[in-house]
PDB file of N, CA and C in Angstrom:
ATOM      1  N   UNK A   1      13.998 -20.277  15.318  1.00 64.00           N
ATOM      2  CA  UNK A   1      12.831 -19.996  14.512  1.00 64.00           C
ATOM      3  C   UNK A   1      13.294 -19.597  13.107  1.00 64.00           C
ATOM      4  N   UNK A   2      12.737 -20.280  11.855  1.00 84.00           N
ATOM      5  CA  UNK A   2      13.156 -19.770  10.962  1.00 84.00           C
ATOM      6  C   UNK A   2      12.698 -18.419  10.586  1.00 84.00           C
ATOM      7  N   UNK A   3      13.563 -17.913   9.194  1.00 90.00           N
ATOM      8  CA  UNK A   3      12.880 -16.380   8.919  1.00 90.00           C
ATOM      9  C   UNK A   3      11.907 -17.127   7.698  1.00 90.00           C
ATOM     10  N   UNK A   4      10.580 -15.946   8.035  1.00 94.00           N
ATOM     11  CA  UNK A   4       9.166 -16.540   6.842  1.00 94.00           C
ATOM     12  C   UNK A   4      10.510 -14.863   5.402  1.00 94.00           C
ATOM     13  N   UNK A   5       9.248 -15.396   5.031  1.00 95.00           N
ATOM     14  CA  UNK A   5       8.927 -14.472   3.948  1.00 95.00           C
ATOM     15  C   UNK A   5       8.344 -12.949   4.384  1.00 95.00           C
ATOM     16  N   UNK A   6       7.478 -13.200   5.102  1.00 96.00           N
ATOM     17  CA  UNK A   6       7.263 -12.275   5.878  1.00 96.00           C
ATOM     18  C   UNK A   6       8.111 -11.650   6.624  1.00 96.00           C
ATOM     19  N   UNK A   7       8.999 -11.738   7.314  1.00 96.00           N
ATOM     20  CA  UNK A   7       9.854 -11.012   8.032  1.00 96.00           C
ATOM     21  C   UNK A   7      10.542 -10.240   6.827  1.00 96.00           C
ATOM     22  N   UNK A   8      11.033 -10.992   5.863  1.00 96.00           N
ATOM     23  CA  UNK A   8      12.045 -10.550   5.111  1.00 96.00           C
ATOM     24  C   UNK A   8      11.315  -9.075   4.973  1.00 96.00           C
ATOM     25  N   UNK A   9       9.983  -9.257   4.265  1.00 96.00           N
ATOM     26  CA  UNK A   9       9.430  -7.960   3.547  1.00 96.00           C
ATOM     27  C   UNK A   9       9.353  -7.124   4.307  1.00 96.00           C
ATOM     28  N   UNK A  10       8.839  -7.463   6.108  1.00 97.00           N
ATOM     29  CA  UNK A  10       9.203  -6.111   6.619  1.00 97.00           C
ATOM     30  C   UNK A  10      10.362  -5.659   6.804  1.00 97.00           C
ATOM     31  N   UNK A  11      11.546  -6.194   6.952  1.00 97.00           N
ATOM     32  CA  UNK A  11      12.557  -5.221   7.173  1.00 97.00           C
ATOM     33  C   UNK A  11      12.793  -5.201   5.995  1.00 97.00           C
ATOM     34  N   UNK A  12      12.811  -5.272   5.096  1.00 97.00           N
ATOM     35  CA  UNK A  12      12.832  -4.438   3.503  1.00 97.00           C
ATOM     36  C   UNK A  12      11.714  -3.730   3.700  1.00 97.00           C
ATOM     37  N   UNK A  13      10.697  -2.924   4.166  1.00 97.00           N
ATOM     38  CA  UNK A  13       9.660  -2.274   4.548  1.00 97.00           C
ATOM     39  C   UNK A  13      10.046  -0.590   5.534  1.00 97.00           C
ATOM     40  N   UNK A  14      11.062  -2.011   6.417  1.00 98.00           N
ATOM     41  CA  UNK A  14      11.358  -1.171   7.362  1.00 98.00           C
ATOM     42  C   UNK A  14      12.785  -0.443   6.898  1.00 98.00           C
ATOM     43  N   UNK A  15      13.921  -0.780   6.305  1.00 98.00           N
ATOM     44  CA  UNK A  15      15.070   0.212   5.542  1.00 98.00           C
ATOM     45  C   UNK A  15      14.463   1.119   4.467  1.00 98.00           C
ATOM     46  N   UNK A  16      13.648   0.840   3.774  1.00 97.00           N
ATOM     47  CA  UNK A  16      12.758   1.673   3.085  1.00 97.00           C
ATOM     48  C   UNK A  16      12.790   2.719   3.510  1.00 97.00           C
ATOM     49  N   UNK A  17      11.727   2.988   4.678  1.00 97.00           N
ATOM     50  CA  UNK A  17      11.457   3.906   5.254  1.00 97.00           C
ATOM     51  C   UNK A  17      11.849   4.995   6.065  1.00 97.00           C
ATOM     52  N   UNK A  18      13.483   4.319   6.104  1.00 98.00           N
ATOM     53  CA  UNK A  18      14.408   5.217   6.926  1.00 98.00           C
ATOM     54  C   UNK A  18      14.865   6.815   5.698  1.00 98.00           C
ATOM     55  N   UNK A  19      14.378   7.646   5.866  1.00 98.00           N
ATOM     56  CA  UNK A  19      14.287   8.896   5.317  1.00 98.00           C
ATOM     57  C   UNK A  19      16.060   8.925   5.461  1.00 98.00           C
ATOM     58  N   UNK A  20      16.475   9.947   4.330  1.00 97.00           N
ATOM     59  CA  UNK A  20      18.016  10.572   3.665  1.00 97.00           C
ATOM     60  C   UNK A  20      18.368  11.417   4.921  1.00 97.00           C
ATOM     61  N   UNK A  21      19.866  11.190   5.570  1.00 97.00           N
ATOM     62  CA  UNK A  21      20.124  11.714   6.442  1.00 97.00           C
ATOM     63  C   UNK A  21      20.009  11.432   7.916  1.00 97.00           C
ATOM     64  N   UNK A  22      19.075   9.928   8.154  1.00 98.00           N
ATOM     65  CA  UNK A  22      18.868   9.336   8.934  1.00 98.00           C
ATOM     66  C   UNK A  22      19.340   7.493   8.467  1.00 98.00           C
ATOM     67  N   UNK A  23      19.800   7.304   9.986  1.00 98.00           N
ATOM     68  CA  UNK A  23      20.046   5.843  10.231  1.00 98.00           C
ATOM     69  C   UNK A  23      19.319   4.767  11.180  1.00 98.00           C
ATOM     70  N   UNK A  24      19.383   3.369  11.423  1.00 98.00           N
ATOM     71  CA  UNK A  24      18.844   3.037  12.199  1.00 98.00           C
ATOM     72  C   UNK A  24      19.639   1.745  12.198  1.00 98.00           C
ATOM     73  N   UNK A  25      19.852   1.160  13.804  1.00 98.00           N
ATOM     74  CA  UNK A  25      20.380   0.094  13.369  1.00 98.00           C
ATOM     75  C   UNK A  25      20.134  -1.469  13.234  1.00 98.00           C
ATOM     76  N   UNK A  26      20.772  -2.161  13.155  1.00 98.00           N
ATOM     77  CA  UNK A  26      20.603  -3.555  12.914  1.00 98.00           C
ATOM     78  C   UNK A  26      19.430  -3.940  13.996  1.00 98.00           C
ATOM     79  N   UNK A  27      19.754  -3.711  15.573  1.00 97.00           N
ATOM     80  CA  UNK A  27      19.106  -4.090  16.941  1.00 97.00           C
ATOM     81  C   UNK A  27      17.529  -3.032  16.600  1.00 97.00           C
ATOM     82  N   UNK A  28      17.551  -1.876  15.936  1.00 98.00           N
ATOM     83  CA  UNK A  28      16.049  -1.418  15.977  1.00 98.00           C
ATOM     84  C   UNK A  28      15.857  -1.832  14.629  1.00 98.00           C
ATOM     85  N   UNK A  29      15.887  -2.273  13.657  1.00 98.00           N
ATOM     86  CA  UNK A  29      15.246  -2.982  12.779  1.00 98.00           C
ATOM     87  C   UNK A  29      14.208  -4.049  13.590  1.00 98.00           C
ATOM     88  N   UNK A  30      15.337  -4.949  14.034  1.00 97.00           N
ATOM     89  CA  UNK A  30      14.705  -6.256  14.689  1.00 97.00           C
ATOM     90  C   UNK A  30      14.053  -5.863  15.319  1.00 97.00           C
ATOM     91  N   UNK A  31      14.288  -4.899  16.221  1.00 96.00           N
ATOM     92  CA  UNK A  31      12.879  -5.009  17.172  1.00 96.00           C
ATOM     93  C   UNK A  31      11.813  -4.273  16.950  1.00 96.00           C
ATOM     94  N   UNK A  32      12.000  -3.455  15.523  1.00 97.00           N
ATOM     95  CA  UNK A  32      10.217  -2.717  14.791  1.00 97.00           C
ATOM     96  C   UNK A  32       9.449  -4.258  14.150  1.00 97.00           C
ATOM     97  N   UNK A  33      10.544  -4.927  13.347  1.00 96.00           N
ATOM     98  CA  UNK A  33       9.998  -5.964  12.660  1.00 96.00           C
ATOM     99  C   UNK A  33       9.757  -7.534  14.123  1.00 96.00           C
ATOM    100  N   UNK A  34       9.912  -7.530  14.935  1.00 95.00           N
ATOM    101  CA  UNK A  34       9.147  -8.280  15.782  1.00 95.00           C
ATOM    102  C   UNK A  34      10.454  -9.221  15.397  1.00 95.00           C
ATOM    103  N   UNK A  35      11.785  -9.467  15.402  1.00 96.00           N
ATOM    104  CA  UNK A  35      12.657 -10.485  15.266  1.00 96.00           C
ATOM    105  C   UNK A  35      13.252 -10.743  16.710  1.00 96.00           C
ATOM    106  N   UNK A  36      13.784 -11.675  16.967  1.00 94.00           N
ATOM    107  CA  UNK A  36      14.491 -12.283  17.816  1.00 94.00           C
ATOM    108  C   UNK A  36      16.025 -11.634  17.953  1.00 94.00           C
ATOM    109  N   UNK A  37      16.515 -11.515  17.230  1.00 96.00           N
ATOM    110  CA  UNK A  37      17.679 -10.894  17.010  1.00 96.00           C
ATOM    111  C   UNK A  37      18.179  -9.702  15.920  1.00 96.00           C
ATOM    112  N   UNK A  38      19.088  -9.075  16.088  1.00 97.00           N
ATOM    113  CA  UNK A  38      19.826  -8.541  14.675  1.00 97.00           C
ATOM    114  C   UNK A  38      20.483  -8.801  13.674  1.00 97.00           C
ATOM    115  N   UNK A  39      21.044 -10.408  14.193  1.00 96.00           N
ATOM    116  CA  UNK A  39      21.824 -10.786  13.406  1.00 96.00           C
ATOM    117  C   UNK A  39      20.728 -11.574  11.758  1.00 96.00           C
ATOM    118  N   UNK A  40      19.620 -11.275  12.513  1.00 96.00           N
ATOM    119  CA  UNK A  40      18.747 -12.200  11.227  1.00 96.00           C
ATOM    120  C   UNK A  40      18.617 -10.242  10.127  1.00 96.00           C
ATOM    121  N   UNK A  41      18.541  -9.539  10.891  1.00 97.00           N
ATOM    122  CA  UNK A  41      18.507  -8.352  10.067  1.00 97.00           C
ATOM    123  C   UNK A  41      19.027  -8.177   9.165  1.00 97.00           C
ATOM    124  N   UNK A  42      20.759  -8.217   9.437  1.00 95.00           N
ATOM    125  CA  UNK A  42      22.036  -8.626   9.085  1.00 95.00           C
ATOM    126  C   UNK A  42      21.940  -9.561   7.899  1.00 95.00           C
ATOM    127  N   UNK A  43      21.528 -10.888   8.046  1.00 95.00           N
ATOM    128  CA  UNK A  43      21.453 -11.665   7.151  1.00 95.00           C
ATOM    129  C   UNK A  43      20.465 -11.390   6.132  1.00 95.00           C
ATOM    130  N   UNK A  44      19.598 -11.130   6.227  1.00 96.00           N
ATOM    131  CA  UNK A  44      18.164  -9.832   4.992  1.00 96.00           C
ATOM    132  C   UNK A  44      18.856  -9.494   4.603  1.00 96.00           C
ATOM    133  N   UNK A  45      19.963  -7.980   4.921  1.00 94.00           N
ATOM    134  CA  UNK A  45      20.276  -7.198   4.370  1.00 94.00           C
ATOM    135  C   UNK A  45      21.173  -7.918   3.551  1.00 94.00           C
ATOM    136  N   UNK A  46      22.083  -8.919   3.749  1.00 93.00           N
ATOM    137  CA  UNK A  46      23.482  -9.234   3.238  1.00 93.00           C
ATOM    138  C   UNK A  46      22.688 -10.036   1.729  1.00 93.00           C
ATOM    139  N   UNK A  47      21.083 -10.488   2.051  1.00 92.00           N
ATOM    140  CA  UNK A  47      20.805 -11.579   0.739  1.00 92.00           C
ATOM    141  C   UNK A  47      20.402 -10.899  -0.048  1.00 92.00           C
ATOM    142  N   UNK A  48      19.358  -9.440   0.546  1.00 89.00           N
ATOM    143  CA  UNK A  48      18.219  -9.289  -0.191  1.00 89.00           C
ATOM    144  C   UNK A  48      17.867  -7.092   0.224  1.00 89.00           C
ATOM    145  N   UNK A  49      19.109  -6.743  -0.086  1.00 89.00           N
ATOM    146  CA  UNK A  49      19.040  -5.266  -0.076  1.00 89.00           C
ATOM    147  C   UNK A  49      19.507  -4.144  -0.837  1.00 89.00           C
ATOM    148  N   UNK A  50      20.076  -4.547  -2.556  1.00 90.00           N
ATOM    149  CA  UNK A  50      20.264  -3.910  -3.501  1.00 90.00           C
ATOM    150  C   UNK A  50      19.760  -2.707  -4.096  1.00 90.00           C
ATOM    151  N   UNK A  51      18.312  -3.433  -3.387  1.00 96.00           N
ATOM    152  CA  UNK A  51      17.690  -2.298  -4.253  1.00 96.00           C
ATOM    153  C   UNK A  51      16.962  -0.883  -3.113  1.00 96.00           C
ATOM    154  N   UNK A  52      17.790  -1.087  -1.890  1.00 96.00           N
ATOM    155  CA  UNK A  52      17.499  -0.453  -0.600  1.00 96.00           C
ATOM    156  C   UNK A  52      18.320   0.445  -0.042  1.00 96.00           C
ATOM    157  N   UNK A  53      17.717   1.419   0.829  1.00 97.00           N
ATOM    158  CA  UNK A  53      19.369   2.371   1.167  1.00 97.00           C
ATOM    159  C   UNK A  53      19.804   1.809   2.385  1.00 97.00           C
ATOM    160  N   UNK A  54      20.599   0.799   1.769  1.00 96.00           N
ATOM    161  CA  UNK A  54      21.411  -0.296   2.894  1.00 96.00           C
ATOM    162  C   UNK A  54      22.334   0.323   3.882  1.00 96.00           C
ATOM    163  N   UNK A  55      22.732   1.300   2.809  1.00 96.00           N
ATOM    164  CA  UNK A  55      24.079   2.731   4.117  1.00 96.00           C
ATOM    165  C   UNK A  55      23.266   3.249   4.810  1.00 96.00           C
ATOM    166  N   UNK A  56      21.782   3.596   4.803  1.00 98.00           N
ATOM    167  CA  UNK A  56      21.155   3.981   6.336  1.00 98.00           C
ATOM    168  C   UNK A  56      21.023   2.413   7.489  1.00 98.00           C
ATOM    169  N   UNK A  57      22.194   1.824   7.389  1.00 98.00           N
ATOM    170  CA  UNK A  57      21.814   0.462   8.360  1.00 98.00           C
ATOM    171  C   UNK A  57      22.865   0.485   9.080  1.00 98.00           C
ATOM    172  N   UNK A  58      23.370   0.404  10.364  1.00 97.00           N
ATOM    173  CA  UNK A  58      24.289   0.545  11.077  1.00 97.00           C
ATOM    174  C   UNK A  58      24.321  -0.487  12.037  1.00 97.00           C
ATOM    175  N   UNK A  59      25.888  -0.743  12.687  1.00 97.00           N
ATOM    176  CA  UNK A  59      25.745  -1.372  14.096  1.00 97.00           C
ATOM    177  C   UNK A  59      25.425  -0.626  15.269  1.00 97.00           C
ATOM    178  N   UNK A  60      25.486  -1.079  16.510  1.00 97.00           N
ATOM    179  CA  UNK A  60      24.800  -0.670  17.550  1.00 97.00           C
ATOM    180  C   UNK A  60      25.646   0.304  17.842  1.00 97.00           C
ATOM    181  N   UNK A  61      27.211   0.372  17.730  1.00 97.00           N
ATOM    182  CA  UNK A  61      27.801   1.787  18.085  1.00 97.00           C
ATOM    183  C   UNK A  61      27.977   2.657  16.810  1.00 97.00           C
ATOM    184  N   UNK A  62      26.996   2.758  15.913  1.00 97.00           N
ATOM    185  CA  UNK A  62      26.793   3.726  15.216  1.00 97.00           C
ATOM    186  C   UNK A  62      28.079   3.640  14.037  1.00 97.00           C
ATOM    187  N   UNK A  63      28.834   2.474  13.916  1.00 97.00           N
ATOM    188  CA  UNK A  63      29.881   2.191  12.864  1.00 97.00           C
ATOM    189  C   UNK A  63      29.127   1.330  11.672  1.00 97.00           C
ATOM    190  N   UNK A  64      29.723   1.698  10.683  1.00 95.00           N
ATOM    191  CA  UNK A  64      29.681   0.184   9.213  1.00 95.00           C
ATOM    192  C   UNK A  64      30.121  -0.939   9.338  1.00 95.00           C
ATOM    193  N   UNK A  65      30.014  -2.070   8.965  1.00 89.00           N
ATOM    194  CA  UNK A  65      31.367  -2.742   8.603  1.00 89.00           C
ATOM    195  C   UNK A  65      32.138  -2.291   8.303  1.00 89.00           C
ATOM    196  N   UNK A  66      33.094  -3.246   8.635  1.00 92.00           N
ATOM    197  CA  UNK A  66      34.555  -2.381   8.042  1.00 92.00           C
ATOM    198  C   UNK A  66      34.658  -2.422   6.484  1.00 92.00           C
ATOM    199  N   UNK A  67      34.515  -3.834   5.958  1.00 91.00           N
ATOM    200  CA  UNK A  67      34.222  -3.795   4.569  1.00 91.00           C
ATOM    201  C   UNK A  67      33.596  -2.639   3.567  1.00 91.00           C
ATOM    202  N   UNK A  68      32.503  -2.249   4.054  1.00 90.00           N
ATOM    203  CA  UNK A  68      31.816  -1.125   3.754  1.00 90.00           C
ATOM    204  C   UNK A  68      31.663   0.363   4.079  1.00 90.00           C
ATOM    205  N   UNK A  69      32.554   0.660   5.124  1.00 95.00           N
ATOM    206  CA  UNK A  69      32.595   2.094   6.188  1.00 95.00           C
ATOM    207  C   UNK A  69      33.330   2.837   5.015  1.00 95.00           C
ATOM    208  N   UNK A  70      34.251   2.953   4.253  1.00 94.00           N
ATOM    209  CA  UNK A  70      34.322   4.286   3.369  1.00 94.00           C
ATOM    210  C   UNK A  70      33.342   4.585   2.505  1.00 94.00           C
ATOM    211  N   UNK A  71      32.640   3.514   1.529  1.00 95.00           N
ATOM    212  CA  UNK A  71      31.776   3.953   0.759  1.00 95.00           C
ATOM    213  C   UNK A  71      30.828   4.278   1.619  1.00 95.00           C
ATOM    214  N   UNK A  72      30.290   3.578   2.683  1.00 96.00           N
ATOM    215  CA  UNK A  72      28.893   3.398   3.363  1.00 96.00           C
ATOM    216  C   UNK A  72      29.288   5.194   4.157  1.00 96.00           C
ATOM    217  N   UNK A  73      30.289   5.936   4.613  1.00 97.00           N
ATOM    218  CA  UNK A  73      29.842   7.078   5.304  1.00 97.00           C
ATOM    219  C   UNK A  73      30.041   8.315   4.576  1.00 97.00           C
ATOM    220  N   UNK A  74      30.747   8.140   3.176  1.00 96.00           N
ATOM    221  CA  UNK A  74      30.553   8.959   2.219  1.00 96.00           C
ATOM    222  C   UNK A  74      29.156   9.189   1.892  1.00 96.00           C
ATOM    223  N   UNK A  75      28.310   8.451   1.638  1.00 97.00           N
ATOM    224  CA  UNK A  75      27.157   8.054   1.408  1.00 97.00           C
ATOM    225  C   UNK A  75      25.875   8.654   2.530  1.00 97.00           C
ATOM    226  N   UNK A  76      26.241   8.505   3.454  1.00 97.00           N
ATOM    227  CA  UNK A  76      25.232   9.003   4.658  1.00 97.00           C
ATOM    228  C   UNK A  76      25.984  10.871   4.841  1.00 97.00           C
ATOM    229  N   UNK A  77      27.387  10.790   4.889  1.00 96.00           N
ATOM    230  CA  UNK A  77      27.658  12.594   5.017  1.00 96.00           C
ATOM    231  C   UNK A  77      26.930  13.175   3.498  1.00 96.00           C
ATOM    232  N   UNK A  78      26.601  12.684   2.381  1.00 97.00           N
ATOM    233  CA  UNK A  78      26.345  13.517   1.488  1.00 97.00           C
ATOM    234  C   UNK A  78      24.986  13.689   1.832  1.00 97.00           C
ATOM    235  N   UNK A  79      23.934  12.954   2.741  1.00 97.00           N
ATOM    236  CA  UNK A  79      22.966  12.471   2.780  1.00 97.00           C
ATOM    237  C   UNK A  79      22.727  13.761   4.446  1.00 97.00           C
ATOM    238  N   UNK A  80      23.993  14.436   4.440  1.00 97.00           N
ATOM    239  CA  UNK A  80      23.744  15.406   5.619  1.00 97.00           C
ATOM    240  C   UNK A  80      23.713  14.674   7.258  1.00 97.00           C
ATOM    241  N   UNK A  81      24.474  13.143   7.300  1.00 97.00           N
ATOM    242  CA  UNK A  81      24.487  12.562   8.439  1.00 97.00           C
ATOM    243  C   UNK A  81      25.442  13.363   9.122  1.00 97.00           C
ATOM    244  N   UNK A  82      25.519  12.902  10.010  1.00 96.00           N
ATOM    245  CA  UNK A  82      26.496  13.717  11.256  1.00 96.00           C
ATOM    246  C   UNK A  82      27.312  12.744  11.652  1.00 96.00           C
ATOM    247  N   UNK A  83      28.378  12.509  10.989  1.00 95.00           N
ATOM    248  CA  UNK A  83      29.640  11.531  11.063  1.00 95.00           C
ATOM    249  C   UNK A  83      30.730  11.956  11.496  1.00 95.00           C
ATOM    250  N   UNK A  84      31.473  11.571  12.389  1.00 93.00           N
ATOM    251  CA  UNK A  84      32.825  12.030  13.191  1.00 93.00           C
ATOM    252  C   UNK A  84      33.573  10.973  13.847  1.00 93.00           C
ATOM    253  N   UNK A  85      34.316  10.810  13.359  1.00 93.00           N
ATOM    254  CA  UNK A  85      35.846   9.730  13.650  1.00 93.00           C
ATOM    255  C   UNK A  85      35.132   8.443  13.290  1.00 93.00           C
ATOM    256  N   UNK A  86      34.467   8.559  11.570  1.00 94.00           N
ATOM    257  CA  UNK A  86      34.173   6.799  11.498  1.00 94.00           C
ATOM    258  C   UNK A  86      33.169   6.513  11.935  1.00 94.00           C
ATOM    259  N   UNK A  87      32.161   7.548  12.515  1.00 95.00           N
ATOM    260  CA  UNK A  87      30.880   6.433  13.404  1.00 95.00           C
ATOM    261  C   UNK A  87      29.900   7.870  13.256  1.00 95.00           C
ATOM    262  N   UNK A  88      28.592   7.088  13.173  1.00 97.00           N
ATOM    263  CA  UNK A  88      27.330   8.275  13.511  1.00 97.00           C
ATOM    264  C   UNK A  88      26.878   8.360  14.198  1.00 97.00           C
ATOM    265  N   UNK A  89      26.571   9.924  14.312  1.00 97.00           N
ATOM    266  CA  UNK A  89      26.269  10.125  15.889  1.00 97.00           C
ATOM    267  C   UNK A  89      24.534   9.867  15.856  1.00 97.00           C
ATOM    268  N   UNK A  90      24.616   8.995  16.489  1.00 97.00           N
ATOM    269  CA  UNK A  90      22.757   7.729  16.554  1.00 97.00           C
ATOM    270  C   UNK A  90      22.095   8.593  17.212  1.00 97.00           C
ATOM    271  N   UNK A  91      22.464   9.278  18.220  1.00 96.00           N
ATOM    272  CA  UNK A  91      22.025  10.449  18.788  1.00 96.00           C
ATOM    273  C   UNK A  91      20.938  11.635  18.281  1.00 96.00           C
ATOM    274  N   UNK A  92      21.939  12.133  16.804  1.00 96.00           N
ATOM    275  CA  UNK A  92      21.320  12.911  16.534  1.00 96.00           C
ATOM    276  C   UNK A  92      20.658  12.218  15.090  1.00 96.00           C
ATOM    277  N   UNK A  93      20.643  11.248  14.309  1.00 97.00           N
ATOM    278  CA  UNK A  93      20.451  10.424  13.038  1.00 97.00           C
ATOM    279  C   UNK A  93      19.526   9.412  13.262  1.00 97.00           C
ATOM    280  N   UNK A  94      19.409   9.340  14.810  1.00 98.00           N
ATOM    281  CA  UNK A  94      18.977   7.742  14.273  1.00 98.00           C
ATOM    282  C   UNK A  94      17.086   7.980  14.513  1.00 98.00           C
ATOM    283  N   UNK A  95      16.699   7.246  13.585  1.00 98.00           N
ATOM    284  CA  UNK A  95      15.498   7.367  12.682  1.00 98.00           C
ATOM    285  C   UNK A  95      14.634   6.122  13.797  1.00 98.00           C
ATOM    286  N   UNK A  96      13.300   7.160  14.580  1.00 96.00           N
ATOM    287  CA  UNK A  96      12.245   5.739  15.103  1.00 96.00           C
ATOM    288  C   UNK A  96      11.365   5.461  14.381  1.00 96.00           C
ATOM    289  N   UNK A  97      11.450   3.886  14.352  1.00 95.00           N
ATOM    290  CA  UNK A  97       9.921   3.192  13.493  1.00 95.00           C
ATOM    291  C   UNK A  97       8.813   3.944  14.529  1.00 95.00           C
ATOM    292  N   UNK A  98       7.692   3.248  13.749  1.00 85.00           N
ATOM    293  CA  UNK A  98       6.437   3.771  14.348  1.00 85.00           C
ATOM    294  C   UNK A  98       6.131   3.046  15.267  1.00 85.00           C
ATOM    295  N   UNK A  99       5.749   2.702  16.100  1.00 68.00           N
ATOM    296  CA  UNK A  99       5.163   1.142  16.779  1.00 68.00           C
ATOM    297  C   UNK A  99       3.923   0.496  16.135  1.00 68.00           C
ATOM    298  N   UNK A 100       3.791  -0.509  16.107  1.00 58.00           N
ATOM    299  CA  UNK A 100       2.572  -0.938  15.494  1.00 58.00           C
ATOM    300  C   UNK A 100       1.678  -1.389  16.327  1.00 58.00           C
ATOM    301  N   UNK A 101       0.528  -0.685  15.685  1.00 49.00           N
ATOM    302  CA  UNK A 101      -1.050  -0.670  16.036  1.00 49.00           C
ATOM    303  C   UNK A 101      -1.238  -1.889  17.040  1.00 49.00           C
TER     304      UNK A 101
END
């Protein structure tokens, strides 16, 4: 299935909304925004998330990319995340969408 336009805006809708100090990841993006997968999340974020707090976006075990994990957890500890050995604890950070109506 391709991605509309629509999808895009909600998960740019949906990283938005993830409040400072909280994360959420790739797999609950997709499944607030009604996607098939994470990896289309993934691909949003990688085209179209500059202007978004992209460091509240994580993988499923609570790590960055590797590319991005020093800047990206500097960024979430100043932000008061709860980071320990490289990974966040999703436990206590990770941020639920709302369900929709």
């Amino acid at each position: 299935m391709a991605t509309t336009d629509a999808d895009i805006e909600r998960v740019r809708e949906l990283v938005a909304a993830i409040p400072p100090g909280r994360v959420a990841t790739y797999g609950d993006i997709a499944a607030a925004a009604g996607l098939s997968t994470p990896r289309t999340v993934g691909w949003i974020m990688r085209t179209d998330s500059a202007d978004l707090p992209w460091h509240r976006v994580l993988r499923a075990n609570g790590t960055p990319a590797p590319h991005l994990a020093h800047r990206q957890l500097r960024q979430l500890a100043a932000e008061g995340c709860p980071v320990l050995d490289d990974r966040v604890d999703l436990r206590r950070a990770r941020h639920h969408f709302d369900s929709p109506d």
